[in-house]
Coordinates of C-alpha atoms and ligand atoms in Angstrom, one line a residue:
M7 CA -7.8 -2.5 2.4
C8 CA -8.5 -1.6 6.0
G9 CA -5.9 -2.7 8.5
I10 CA -6.6 -3.7 12.1
V11 CA -4.2 -3.8 15.0
G12 CA -4.7 -4.4 18.7
V13 CA -2.4 -4.6 21.7
L14 CA -2.6 -5.6 25.4
G15 CA 0.9 -4.7 26.3
D16 CA 3.4 -3.9 28.9
H17 CA 4.3 -0.5 27.4
E18 CA 2.5 2.5 26.1
A19 CA 0.2 1.2 23.4
A20 CA 0.0 4.3 21.1
P21 CA 3.5 4.1 19.6
I22 CA 3.2 0.4 19.2
L23 CA -0.2 0.8 17.4
V24 CA 1.1 3.5 15.1
D25 CA 4.2 1.5 14.2
A26 CA 2.0 -1.6 13.5
L27 CA -0.3 0.5 11.3
K28 CA 2.7 1.7 9.4
R29 CA 3.4 -1.9 8.5
L30 CA -0.2 -2.1 7.2
E31 CA 0.1 1.0 5.1
Y32 CA 0.8 -1.1 2.0
R33 CA -2.7 -2.4 2.1
G34 CA -4.0 1.1 1.1
Y35 CA -6.0 3.5 3.3
D36 CA -7.2 7.1 3.4
S37 CA -7.6 7.7 7.2
A38 CA -6.3 6.2 10.4
G39 CA -7.0 6.2 14.1
I40 CA -6.3 4.5 17.5
A41 CA -8.2 4.1 20.8
T42 CA -6.7 3.2 24.1
V43 CA -7.9 2.4 27.6
N44 CA -6.0 4.4 30.3
E45 CA -6.9 3.9 33.9
G46 CA -10.2 2.6 32.7
Q47 CA -10.9 5.6 30.4
L48 CA -11.5 4.9 26.8
D49 CA -10.4 7.6 24.4
R50 CA -9.4 7.9 20.7
R51 CA -7.6 10.0 18.1
R52 CA -8.3 9.9 14.4
A53 CA -6.9 11.7 11.3
V54 CA -7.5 11.8 7.6
G55 CA -4.7 11.1 5.1
K56 CA -1.4 9.5 5.8
L57 CA -0.3 8.2 9.2
V58 CA 2.0 11.1 9.7
N59 CA -1.2 13.2 10.3
L60 CA -2.2 10.8 13.1
S61 CA 1.3 10.9 14.6
D62 CA 1.3 14.7 14.5
L63 CA -2.1 14.7 16.3
L64 CA -0.7 12.3 18.9
V65 CA 2.2 14.7 19.6
H66 CA -0.3 17.5 20.5
E67 CA -2.9 15.3 22.0
P68 CA -1.2 12.2 23.4
L69 CA -3.1 9.0 24.3
L70 CA -1.9 7.1 27.3
G71 CA -2.7 3.5 28.1
K72 CA -1.3 0.0 27.6
A73 CA -4.3 -1.5 25.9
G74 CA -5.5 -0.2 22.5
I75 CA -6.8 -0.8 19.0
G76 CA -5.8 0.9 15.8
H77 CA -7.0 1.1 12.2
T78 CA -6.2 2.2 8.7
R79 CA -9.4 2.8 6.8
W80 CA -10.0 2.4 3.1
A81 CA -13.4 4.1 2.6
T82 CA -16.4 2.0 1.6
H83 CA -19.4 3.5 3.4
G84 CA -18.9 7.3 3.8
A85 CA -16.1 9.6 2.5
P86 CA -12.6 9.6 4.0
S87 CA -13.1 12.0 7.0
V88 CA -12.3 12.2 10.7
I89 CA -15.9 11.4 11.7
N90 CA -16.0 8.3 9.5
A91 CA -12.5 7.1 10.5
H92 CA -12.1 4.2 13.0
P93 CA -12.1 3.4 15.8
H94 CA -15.8 4.1 16.1
K95 CA -16.9 4.7 19.6
A96 CA -20.3 4.4 21.2
G97 CA -20.2 5.2 24.9
P98 CA -18.0 2.6 26.6
V99 CA -17.1 0.6 23.5
A100 CA -14.7 1.2 20.6
V101 CA -14.6 -0.9 17.4
V102 CA -12.3 -1.3 14.5
H103 CA -13.5 -3.1 11.4
N104 CA -12.4 -4.4 8.1
G105 CA -14.9 -5.5 5.5
I106 CA -18.6 -4.7 5.0
I107 CA -21.6 -5.3 7.2
E108 CA -24.2 -6.1 4.6
N109 CA -27.3 -5.9 6.9
F110 CA -26.2 -2.7 8.6
R111 CA -29.2 -0.7 7.3
E112 CA -31.7 -3.1 9.0
L113 CA -29.7 -3.0 12.2
R114 CA -29.5 0.7 12.0
A115 CA -33.3 0.9 11.5
E116 CA -33.7 -1.4 14.5
L117 CA -31.5 0.8 16.7
A118 CA -33.1 4.0 15.5
G119 CA -36.4 2.5 16.6
Q120 CA -34.9 2.3 20.1
G121 CA -34.2 6.0 19.9
I122 CA -30.5 5.7 19.3
D123 CA -28.9 8.5 17.2
F124 CA -26.2 8.0 14.6
A125 CA -23.3 10.4 14.0
T126 CA -22.1 8.8 10.7
E127 CA -23.3 6.9 7.6
T128 CA -20.8 4.0 8.3
D129 CA -21.6 0.4 8.8
T130 CA -19.0 0.3 11.6
E131 CA -20.8 2.8 13.8
T132 CA -23.8 0.5 13.8
V133 CA -21.6 -2.3 15.3
A134 CA -20.4 0.0 18.1
L135 CA -23.9 1.2 18.9
M136 CA -25.2 -2.3 18.9
A137 CA -22.5 -3.4 21.3
Q138 CA -23.3 -0.4 23.5
Y139 CA -27.0 -1.4 23.4
Y140 CA -26.3 -4.9 24.6
L141 CA -24.1 -3.5 27.3
E142 CA -26.9 -1.3 28.5
Q143 CA -29.1 -4.4 28.6
G144 CA -26.9 -5.7 31.4
N145 CA -24.6 -7.9 29.3
S146 CA -20.9 -8.2 30.1
P147 CA -18.5 -6.8 27.5
V148 CA -17.8 -10.3 26.2
E149 CA -21.5 -11.2 25.9
A150 CA -22.3 -7.8 24.3
A151 CA -19.7 -8.4 21.7
R152 CA -20.8 -12.0 21.1
K153 CA -24.4 -10.9 20.7
T154 CA -23.4 -8.1 18.4
V155 CA -21.3 -10.3 16.1
A156 CA -24.1 -12.9 16.0
R157 CA -26.3 -10.2 14.4
L158 CA -23.9 -9.3 11.6
D159 CA -24.1 -10.5 8.0
G160 CA -21.3 -9.9 5.5
A161 CA -17.5 -10.4 5.4
F162 CA -15.7 -8.7 8.2
A163 CA -12.9 -8.7 10.8
L164 CA -13.6 -6.8 14.1
A165 CA -11.7 -5.8 17.2
F166 CA -13.5 -4.4 20.3
L167 CA -12.1 -2.4 23.2
F168 CA -14.1 -1.5 26.3
E169 CA -14.0 1.3 28.9
G170 CA -13.0 0.0 32.3
E171 CA -11.3 -3.1 30.8
N172 CA -7.6 -2.7 30.7
D173 CA -7.0 -6.3 30.0
L174 CA -9.6 -7.3 27.4
L175 CA -9.7 -7.4 23.6
I176 CA -12.3 -9.1 21.5
A177 CA -11.6 -10.2 18.0
A178 CA -14.0 -11.8 15.5
R179 CA -13.5 -13.0 12.0
K180 CA -16.0 -13.8 9.3
G181 CA -14.6 -13.4 5.8
S182 CA -11.6 -11.1 6.5
P183 CA -8.4 -12.4 7.9
L184 CA -7.3 -11.7 11.5
A185 CA -4.3 -13.0 13.4
V186 CA -3.6 -13.1 17.2
G187 CA 0.1 -12.6 18.2
H188 CA 1.5 -14.0 21.4
G189 CA 4.1 -12.1 23.4
E190 CA 5.6 -12.5 26.9
G191 CA 2.7 -11.3 29.0
E192 CA 1.4 -9.4 26.0
M193 CA -1.0 -10.1 23.3
F194 CA -1.6 -8.6 19.9
V195 CA -4.2 -8.6 17.1
G196 CA -3.4 -7.8 13.5
S197 CA -4.9 -8.1 10.0
D198 CA -1.8 -10.0 9.1
A199 CA 1.5 -11.2 10.6
I200 CA 3.4 -8.4 8.9
A201 CA 1.8 -5.9 11.2
L202 CA 2.9 -7.8 14.2
A203 CA 6.4 -8.9 13.0
P204 CA 8.5 -6.7 15.3
M205 CA 6.5 -7.7 18.4
T206 CA 6.1 -11.4 17.9
D207 CA 6.6 -14.3 15.4
K208 CA 4.1 -16.5 17.3
I209 CA 0.8 -16.3 15.5
T210 CA -2.6 -17.9 15.8
Y211 CA -4.8 -17.3 12.7
L212 CA -8.5 -17.1 13.4
D213 CA -10.7 -19.4 11.3
E214 CA -13.9 -18.4 9.6
G215 CA -16.6 -17.6 12.2
D216 CA -14.1 -17.5 15.1
F217 CA -14.7 -15.3 18.2
A218 CA -11.7 -14.7 20.4
V219 CA -11.5 -13.3 23.9
I220 CA -8.0 -12.1 24.6
T221 CA -6.3 -11.0 27.8
R222 CA -2.6 -10.6 28.4
E223 CA -2.2 -14.1 29.6
S224 CA -5.0 -16.0 27.7
L225 CA -6.6 -16.6 24.4
E226 CA -10.0 -18.3 24.2
I227 CA -11.4 -19.0 20.8
R228 CA -14.9 -20.2 20.0
D229 CA -15.9 -21.4 16.6
A230 CA -18.9 -20.4 14.6
N231 CA -21.0 -22.9 16.6
G232 CA -19.8 -21.4 19.9
E233 CA -17.7 -24.4 20.7
L234 CA -14.2 -23.9 22.2
A235 CA -11.7 -24.2 19.4
N236 CA -8.1 -25.2 19.5
R237 CA -6.3 -23.2 16.8
E238 CA -2.6 -24.0 16.2
M239 CA 0.0 -21.4 17.2
R240 CA 2.6 -21.1 14.5
T241 CA 6.0 -19.6 14.4
I242 CA 6.1 -17.3 11.3
H243 CA 9.4 -16.7 9.6
L244 CA 9.0 -13.2 8.4
D245 CA 12.3 -11.8 7.5
D246 CA 12.0 -8.3 9.0
A247 CA 14.7 -6.9 6.6
R248 CA 12.5 -7.8 3.6
I249 CA 9.8 -5.3 4.8
D250 CA 12.0 -2.3 4.3
K251 CA 13.0 -0.5 1.0
G252 CA 16.5 -2.0 1.0
G253 CA 18.0 1.3 -0.2
H254 CA 15.5 1.8 -2.9
K255 CA 13.3 4.9 -3.1
H256 CA 10.1 2.9 -3.2
F257 CA 9.0 -0.6 -2.4
M258 CA 8.0 -1.0 -6.0
A259 CA 11.5 -0.3 -7.2
K260 CA 12.9 -2.8 -4.7
E261 CA 10.4 -5.4 -5.7
I262 CA 11.1 -5.0 -9.4
A263 CA 14.8 -5.4 -8.7
E264 CA 14.2 -8.5 -6.6
Q265 CA 12.8 -10.4 -9.5
P266 CA 15.9 -12.3 -10.7
L267 CA 16.4 -13.5 -7.1
V268 CA 12.8 -14.6 -6.3
I269 CA 12.1 -16.1 -9.7
G270 CA 15.4 -18.1 -9.3
E271 CA 14.0 -19.4 -6.0
A272 CA 10.7 -20.3 -7.4
V273 CA 12.3 -22.2 -10.3
R274 CA 14.6 -24.1 -7.9
H275 CA 11.6 -24.9 -5.7
Y276 CA 9.7 -26.7 -8.4
L277 CA 12.6 -28.4 -10.2
S278 CA 13.4 -32.0 -9.8
A279 CA 16.8 -33.0 -8.4
D280 CA 18.2 -33.7 -11.9
G281 CA 16.8 -30.4 -13.2
N282 CA 15.0 -32.1 -16.0
S283 CA 11.4 -32.1 -14.8
V284 CA 8.9 -30.3 -12.6
E285 CA 8.1 -31.6 -9.1
L286 CA 4.9 -30.5 -7.3
P287 CA 4.5 -30.9 -3.5
E288 CA 1.6 -33.2 -4.3
D289 CA 0.8 -35.0 -7.6
I290 CA -1.9 -33.7 -9.9
D291 CA -3.2 -36.2 -12.5
F292 CA -3.4 -34.0 -15.6
T293 CA -4.4 -37.0 -17.8
S294 CA -7.8 -37.2 -16.0
I295 CA -8.4 -33.4 -16.4
N296 CA -10.2 -32.4 -19.5
R297 CA -10.8 -28.7 -18.7
L298 CA -8.9 -26.1 -16.7
T299 CA -10.9 -23.1 -15.3
M300 CA -8.7 -20.3 -14.1
V301 CA -10.1 -17.5 -12.0
A302 CA -8.5 -14.3 -10.6
C303 CA -8.6 -10.5 -10.4
G304 CA -6.5 -7.7 -11.8
T305 CA -2.8 -8.5 -12.4
A306 CA -3.4 -12.1 -11.3
F307 CA -6.1 -12.4 -14.0
Y308 CA -3.5 -11.3 -16.6
A309 CA -1.2 -14.0 -15.3
C310 CA -4.0 -16.5 -15.9
L311 CA -4.6 -15.1 -19.4
T312 CA -0.9 -15.7 -20.2
A313 CA -1.0 -19.2 -18.7
K314 CA -4.0 -20.0 -21.0
Y315 CA -1.6 -19.8 -24.0
W316 CA 0.9 -22.1 -22.2
F317 CA -1.6 -24.7 -21.1
E318 CA -3.2 -24.8 -24.6
Q319 CA 0.0 -24.7 -26.6
L320 CA 2.2 -26.9 -24.5
A321 CA -0.2 -29.3 -22.9
Q322 CA -3.1 -29.2 -25.3
M323 CA -5.6 -28.5 -22.5
P324 CA -8.8 -26.6 -23.0
V325 CA -8.6 -23.6 -20.8
E326 CA -11.2 -21.1 -19.6
V327 CA -10.1 -17.9 -17.9
D328 CA -12.4 -15.6 -16.0
I329 CA -12.5 -12.5 -13.8
A330 CA -13.5 -13.7 -10.3
S331 CA -16.2 -11.0 -9.8
E332 CA -17.9 -12.2 -13.0
F333 CA -17.4 -15.9 -12.6
R334 CA -19.0 -16.1 -9.1
Y335 CA -22.3 -14.5 -10.2
R336 CA -22.6 -16.1 -13.6
E337 CA -23.2 -19.5 -12.0
P338 CA -21.2 -21.3 -14.8
P339 CA -21.4 -25.1 -15.0
V340 CA -18.4 -26.9 -13.7
P341 CA -18.5 -30.2 -15.5
G342 CA -16.7 -33.4 -14.3
G343 CA -13.0 -33.5 -15.2
T344 CA -12.6 -29.8 -14.4
M345 CA -9.6 -28.5 -12.5
A346 CA -10.2 -25.1 -11.0
L347 CA -7.1 -22.9 -10.5
F348 CA -7.2 -19.7 -8.5
V349 CA -4.3 -17.2 -8.6
S350 CA -3.9 -14.6 -5.9
Q351 CA -1.0 -12.7 -4.4
S352 CA -2.7 -12.0 -1.1
G353 CA -4.8 -15.1 -1.1
E354 CA -7.6 -13.0 0.5
T355 CA -9.3 -11.3 -2.5
A356 CA -13.0 -11.5 -1.7
D357 CA -14.2 -12.3 -5.3
T358 CA -11.5 -14.9 -5.9
L359 CA -12.2 -16.6 -2.6
A360 CA -16.0 -16.6 -3.3
A361 CA -15.3 -18.1 -6.8
L362 CA -13.2 -20.9 -5.1
R363 CA -16.0 -21.6 -2.7
Y364 CA -18.4 -21.8 -5.7
C365 CA -16.2 -24.5 -7.2
D366 CA -15.9 -26.4 -4.0
G367 CA -17.7 -29.8 -4.4
K368 CA -18.1 -29.2 -8.2
A369 CA -14.5 -29.2 -9.6
D370 CA -12.5 -32.4 -9.4
K371 CA -9.6 -30.5 -7.9
I372 CA -9.1 -27.0 -6.5
V373 CA -5.5 -25.7 -6.9
S374 CA -4.3 -22.3 -6.0
V375 CA -1.2 -20.3 -6.8
V376 CA -0.6 -17.9 -4.0
N377 CA 2.0 -15.7 -2.4
V378 CA 0.7 -15.7 1.2
A379 CA 0.9 -19.3 2.3
E380 CA -1.4 -18.9 5.3
S381 CA -4.1 -17.1 3.4
S382 CA -7.7 -18.2 3.1
I383 CA -7.4 -19.2 -0.6
A384 CA -4.4 -21.3 0.2
R385 CA -6.1 -23.0 3.1
E386 CA -9.3 -23.7 1.3
S387 CA -7.6 -25.3 -1.8
D388 CA -6.9 -29.0 -2.3
L389 CA -3.4 -28.0 -3.2
A390 CA -1.8 -24.6 -2.8
L391 CA 1.4 -23.8 -4.8
P392 CA 3.4 -21.0 -3.3
I393 CA 5.0 -18.5 -5.6
L394 CA 7.8 -17.6 -3.1
A395 CA 7.9 -13.9 -4.1
G396 CA 8.4 -12.8 -0.5
V397 CA 6.4 -10.0 1.0
E398 CA 5.1 -7.6 -1.7
V399 CA 4.4 -4.2 -0.2
G400 CA 4.0 -2.0 -3.2
V401 CA 0.3 -1.8 -4.1
A402 CA 1.1 -2.4 -7.8
S403 CA 2.0 -6.1 -8.2
T404 CA 5.3 -6.7 -9.8
K405 CA 7.4 -9.6 -8.5
A406 CA 4.2 -11.5 -7.5
F407 CA 3.1 -11.3 -11.2
T408 CA 6.3 -12.7 -12.6
C409 CA 6.5 -15.4 -9.9
Q410 CA 2.9 -16.3 -10.6
L411 CA 3.9 -16.6 -14.3
T412 CA 6.9 -18.8 -13.4
V413 CA 4.9 -21.2 -11.3
L414 CA 2.1 -21.4 -13.9
L415 CA 4.6 -22.1 -16.7
M416 CA 6.1 -24.9 -14.7
L417 CA 2.6 -26.3 -14.0
A418 CA 1.9 -26.2 -17.7
L419 CA 5.2 -28.1 -18.4
K420 CA 4.2 -30.7 -15.8
A421 CA 0.8 -31.1 -17.6
A422 CA 2.6 -31.4 -20.9
E423 CA 4.9 -34.1 -19.5
Q424 CA 2.0 -36.1 -18.2
R425 CA -0.2 -35.7 -21.2
G426 CA 2.7 -36.6 -23.5
T427 CA 2.3 -33.4 -25.6
L428 CA 6.0 -32.4 -25.2
S429 CA 9.0 -34.8 -25.3
A430 CA 11.2 -35.2 -22.3
E431 CA 14.0 -33.3 -24.3
D432 CA 11.7 -30.4 -25.0
I433 CA 10.7 -30.2 -21.4
A434 CA 14.4 -30.3 -20.2
D435 CA 15.1 -27.6 -22.8
K436 CA 12.4 -25.3 -21.5
L437 CA 13.5 -25.9 -17.9
S438 CA 17.1 -25.1 -18.8
A439 CA 15.9 -21.8 -20.4
L440 CA 14.0 -21.1 -17.1
R441 CA 17.2 -21.6 -15.1
G442 CA 18.8 -18.9 -17.3
L443 CA 15.9 -16.5 -16.8
P444 CA 17.3 -14.7 -13.7
A445 CA 20.4 -13.7 -15.8
A446 CA 18.2 -12.4 -18.6
L447 CA 16.1 -10.5 -16.1
N448 CA 19.2 -8.8 -14.8
T449 CA 20.1 -7.7 -18.3
A450 CA 16.5 -6.4 -18.7
L451 CA 17.0 -4.4 -15.5
E452 CA 20.1 -2.8 -16.9
Q453 CA 17.8 -1.0 -19.4
D454 CA 16.6 1.1 -16.6
G455 CA 18.1 4.3 -17.9
V456 CA 16.7 4.0 -21.4
I457 CA 13.3 3.2 -20.0
A458 CA 13.4 6.1 -17.6
A459 CA 14.2 8.4 -20.5
A460 CA 11.1 7.1 -22.5
A461 CA 9.0 7.5 -19.3
Q462 CA 9.9 11.2 -19.1
K463 CA 8.1 11.6 -22.4
L464 CA 5.1 9.4 -21.4
A465 CA 4.6 11.5 -18.3
E466 CA 3.7 14.4 -20.5
T467 CA 0.8 12.6 -22.2
S468 CA -2.7 11.8 -21.0
D469 CA -3.4 8.6 -23.0
V470 CA -1.2 5.6 -23.9
L471 CA -2.1 2.6 -26.0
F472 CA -0.4 -0.8 -25.5
L473 CA -0.3 -3.4 -28.2
G474 CA 0.8 -7.0 -28.2
R475 CA 0.1 -10.3 -30.0
G476 CA 0.1 -13.8 -28.7
L477 CA 1.8 -14.1 -25.4
M478 CA 2.4 -10.3 -25.5
Y479 CA -1.3 -9.5 -25.5
P480 CA -1.9 -10.3 -21.8
L481 CA 1.3 -8.6 -21.1
A482 CA 0.1 -5.5 -22.9
L483 CA -3.0 -5.5 -20.7
E484 CA -0.7 -5.8 -17.6
G485 CA 1.5 -3.0 -18.9
A486 CA -1.5 -0.7 -19.3
L487 CA -2.9 -1.6 -15.9
K488 CA 0.5 -0.9 -14.2
L489 CA 0.8 2.5 -16.0
K490 CA -2.7 3.7 -15.2
E491 CA -2.8 2.6 -11.5
I492 CA 0.4 4.3 -10.5
S493 CA 0.8 7.3 -12.9
Y494 CA -3.0 7.9 -13.3
I495 CA -2.4 8.2 -17.1
H496 CA -5.2 6.7 -19.1
A497 CA -3.9 3.5 -20.7
E498 CA -5.6 0.8 -22.7
A499 CA -4.3 -2.4 -24.3
Y500 CA -5.4 -4.2 -27.4
A501 CA -4.4 -7.4 -29.2
S502 CA -2.4 -5.9 -32.1
G503 CA -4.8 -7.5 -34.6
E504 CA -7.7 -5.6 -33.1
L505 CA -6.2 -2.2 -33.9
K506 CA -8.0 -1.9 -37.2
H507 CA -11.3 -2.8 -35.6
G508 CA -11.7 0.5 -33.7
P509 CA -8.8 1.8 -31.6
I510 CA -6.8 3.0 -34.7
A511 CA -9.3 5.9 -34.7
L512 CA -7.5 7.2 -31.6
I513 CA -4.0 7.4 -33.2
D514 CA -2.6 10.8 -33.9
K515 CA 0.7 12.5 -33.1
T516 CA -0.1 13.0 -29.5
M517 CA -0.7 9.3 -28.9
P518 CA 2.2 7.1 -27.7
V519 CA 1.8 3.5 -28.5
V520 CA 3.8 0.9 -26.6
V521 CA 4.4 -2.1 -28.8
M522 CA 5.6 -5.3 -27.2
A523 CA 7.1 -7.5 -29.8
P524 CA 10.0 -10.0 -29.4
Y525 CA 11.4 -11.2 -32.7
D526 CA 9.3 -14.3 -32.8
A527 CA 7.0 -16.1 -35.2
L528 CA 4.4 -13.2 -34.8
F529 CA 6.9 -10.4 -35.2
D530 CA 6.1 -9.6 -38.8
K531 CA 2.4 -9.3 -38.1
T532 CA 3.0 -6.9 -35.2
R533 CA 5.4 -4.9 -37.2
S534 CA 2.7 -4.3 -39.8
N535 CA 0.4 -3.1 -37.0
M536 CA 3.2 -0.8 -35.8
Q537 CA 3.5 0.6 -39.4
E538 CA -0.2 1.4 -39.3
V539 CA 0.4 3.4 -36.2
L540 CA 3.4 5.2 -37.6
A541 CA 1.6 6.0 -40.8
R542 CA -0.9 8.0 -38.7
G543 CA 1.7 9.9 -36.8
G544 CA 1.5 7.8 -33.7
K545 CA 4.7 7.6 -31.5
V546 CA 5.8 4.0 -31.0
V547 CA 7.8 2.9 -28.0
L548 CA 8.9 -0.5 -29.2
I549 CA 10.0 -3.2 -26.7
T550 CA 11.7 -5.9 -28.6
D551 CA 15.1 -7.8 -28.8
R552 CA 18.2 -7.0 -30.8
K553 CA 16.9 -8.7 -34.0
G554 CA 13.6 -6.9 -33.7
A555 CA 15.4 -3.5 -33.2
D556 CA 17.6 -4.1 -36.2
D557 CA 14.7 -5.0 -38.3
T558 CA 12.8 -1.8 -37.5
S559 CA 15.8 0.5 -37.1
G560 CA 14.8 4.1 -37.2
D561 CA 11.1 3.5 -37.3
S562 CA 10.1 3.7 -33.6
W563 CA 10.2 6.8 -31.4
R564 CA 11.9 4.9 -28.6
T565 CA 13.3 1.4 -28.7
I566 CA 13.9 -0.7 -25.5
V567 CA 16.0 -3.8 -26.2
M568 CA 15.6 -7.0 -24.3
P569 CA 17.9 -10.0 -24.4
E570 CA 17.0 -12.8 -26.6
I571 CA 15.3 -15.7 -24.9
D572 CA 13.2 -18.8 -25.5
P573 CA 9.9 -17.3 -26.9
I574 CA 7.9 -19.2 -24.2
L575 CA 9.6 -17.0 -21.5
T576 CA 9.0 -13.6 -23.1
P577 CA 6.0 -12.7 -20.9
I578 CA 8.1 -13.0 -17.8
L579 CA 11.1 -11.1 -19.2
Y580 CA 9.1 -8.4 -20.9
A581 CA 7.1 -7.7 -17.7
V582 CA 10.3 -5.9 -16.4
P583 CA 10.3 -3.1 -19.0
A584 CA 6.5 -2.7 -18.6
Q585 CA 6.9 -2.3 -14.9
L586 CA 9.9 0.1 -15.2
L587 CA 8.0 2.2 -17.7
A588 CA 5.1 2.6 -15.3
Y589 CA 7.4 3.2 -12.4
H590 CA 9.5 5.9 -14.0
T591 CA 6.4 7.6 -15.5
A592 CA 4.8 7.7 -12.1
E593 CA 8.1 9.0 -10.6
A594 CA 8.3 11.7 -13.3
K595 CA 4.7 12.7 -12.4
G596 CA 5.4 12.6 -8.7
T597 CA 2.5 10.4 -7.8
D598 CA 2.5 8.1 -4.8
V599 CA 4.1 5.1 -6.3
D600 CA 3.7 2.6 -3.5
Q601 CA 0.3 3.7 -2.3
P602 CA -1.6 5.0 -5.4
R603 CA -4.8 6.9 -4.7
N604 CA -8.0 4.8 -4.2
L605 CA -6.2 1.5 -4.4
A606 CA -5.8 -1.3 -1.8
K607 CA -3.3 -4.1 -1.7
S608 CA -5.6 -6.7 -0.4
V609 CA -9.1 -6.4 -1.7
T610 CA -11.3 -8.0 0.9
V611 CA -14.6 -6.5 -0.2
E612 CA -16.5 -7.1 -3.4
Ligands
F6R715 C1 -2.4 -4.5 -9.8 C2 -2.8 -5.4 -8.6 C3 -4.2 -5.9 -8.5 C4 -4.2 -7.3 -8.0 C5 -5.6 -7.8 -7.7 C6 -5.7 -9.2 -7.2 O1 -1.1 -4.2 -9.7 O2 -2.0 -5.6 -7.8 O3 -4.8 -5.8 -9.8 O4 -3.5 -8.2 -8.8 O5 -6.3 -6.9 -6.8 O6 -5.1 -9.3 -6.0 P1 -4.6 -10.7 -5.5 O7 -3.5 -11.2 -6.4 O8 -4.1 -10.4 -4.1 O9 -5.8 -11.6 -5.5

């Protein structure tokens, strides 16, 4: 979602701000802008669409000054347009904002009552006008910002820049993350450390309710109670090289290809020294847990749905899985003995974070499975388990999904060991299979050409159905989500057994049906469902293994063959063809693979 950057530098701010915004592009946006203070004068430039439009504008209308703020906007209030783009400016104050100001209508009415006019429908303009109002009341810039922030309800991150102030930035955080970067006689602000990576690796994360007054030589942070707060400055190890495309055409392609490597790292991280059991950074007593509640959104939710099968089958644990936006408002009971597990790549998803806070004080233990180790969800959990996927830039989650699955499977094996539902030999066998997973993933990646050919055909259609049974059902859901989000083709997934209960009415010769079916205990049943599709002229793209392909030879329209593997690992392996199918279909259609329309990487609003 929206990205914020700020700089109090030693060099011209505009190129630094645009470069930092480029590094936030992955979050998703539809307009961008920057503001600077030059010899006391506050000015701004804004443009709709990609950052290149802002860069072009800056060529013709440069902005000078060594202090500035910048923003990529993902529209919430008001359409993507220049007038709605940030920074918003009201007289001597400019503001950039991520999140939503929930009480902006009341504040707007209050300001309107003072005779103040509005140029936009946005909540952010209200913040700028409120700060201007407090300045006109005789407050200093810091006081005006402090009084403004105190009036705001909602989840937001803000940065303020003031006319006449070449050495002042104000940053405030309530709900949306914000980091301050420390340079040599320079200071920076960013929505995340990635934005600031080329400038500094010394980062201070603001806590909930923090209000920071920043100059080139100082950082003063006050907490939600107005008390001076001492926040730790950390050195972040962001490998710069991992934030480029590494020779691939898109970040998504690079991230798909990285899976054998990062999954191998995740497996090693959680393996005991002898390789025969799972080791967690801190023990969980699974024998005292009688219910597991898993909550997440989107792809992370499908990782949870998959893990439900594992925890139930391997560890005999009752599991409930819920979409975070539903869970948080349903007010579900959280009985004693519940472990609440939250899965999130970004660790900042607003609904997942709110669901975690709902469970705080109710669940016996709060565990999270996250990619961003410094994220709010990680920090607010009793135990945060990193998935070690590395920075994921493509908006469509790929390597984070399979790393989430890997960590969740290892957690289920740990639960099975403690609860005595699997023997030590069985666990050692599964772990040995997990160690072989990177090699199998490499073989799956070699199917790229066959998958790309099938994708050329999918790109010509407008609807695709995905079917799967057992562990392949959540993966079918994920495959359909991947396809629709990056190729804009309508895709739906069903449990194969549900086909006859309605969706079969859709089948005709124009309808491709992707069937995910390793040759496992459920293969025969899925093959029957596949025959039902074929009998009605449907075109089947079958993703299976050698035995499955031999058993159905000639039946399917296209067959994609995966290596054989322990059935428990098939969701991780079969994610690769699902991702490649979506990727190549989007490529064939020429859509924006890494930043699909309307989508944001880090969903920090409800
Ligand atoms: C889809 C996708 C989204 C995210 C969802 C949750 O490819 O990436 O569905 O999975 O927005 O995000 P996180 O995992 O950051 O909580």
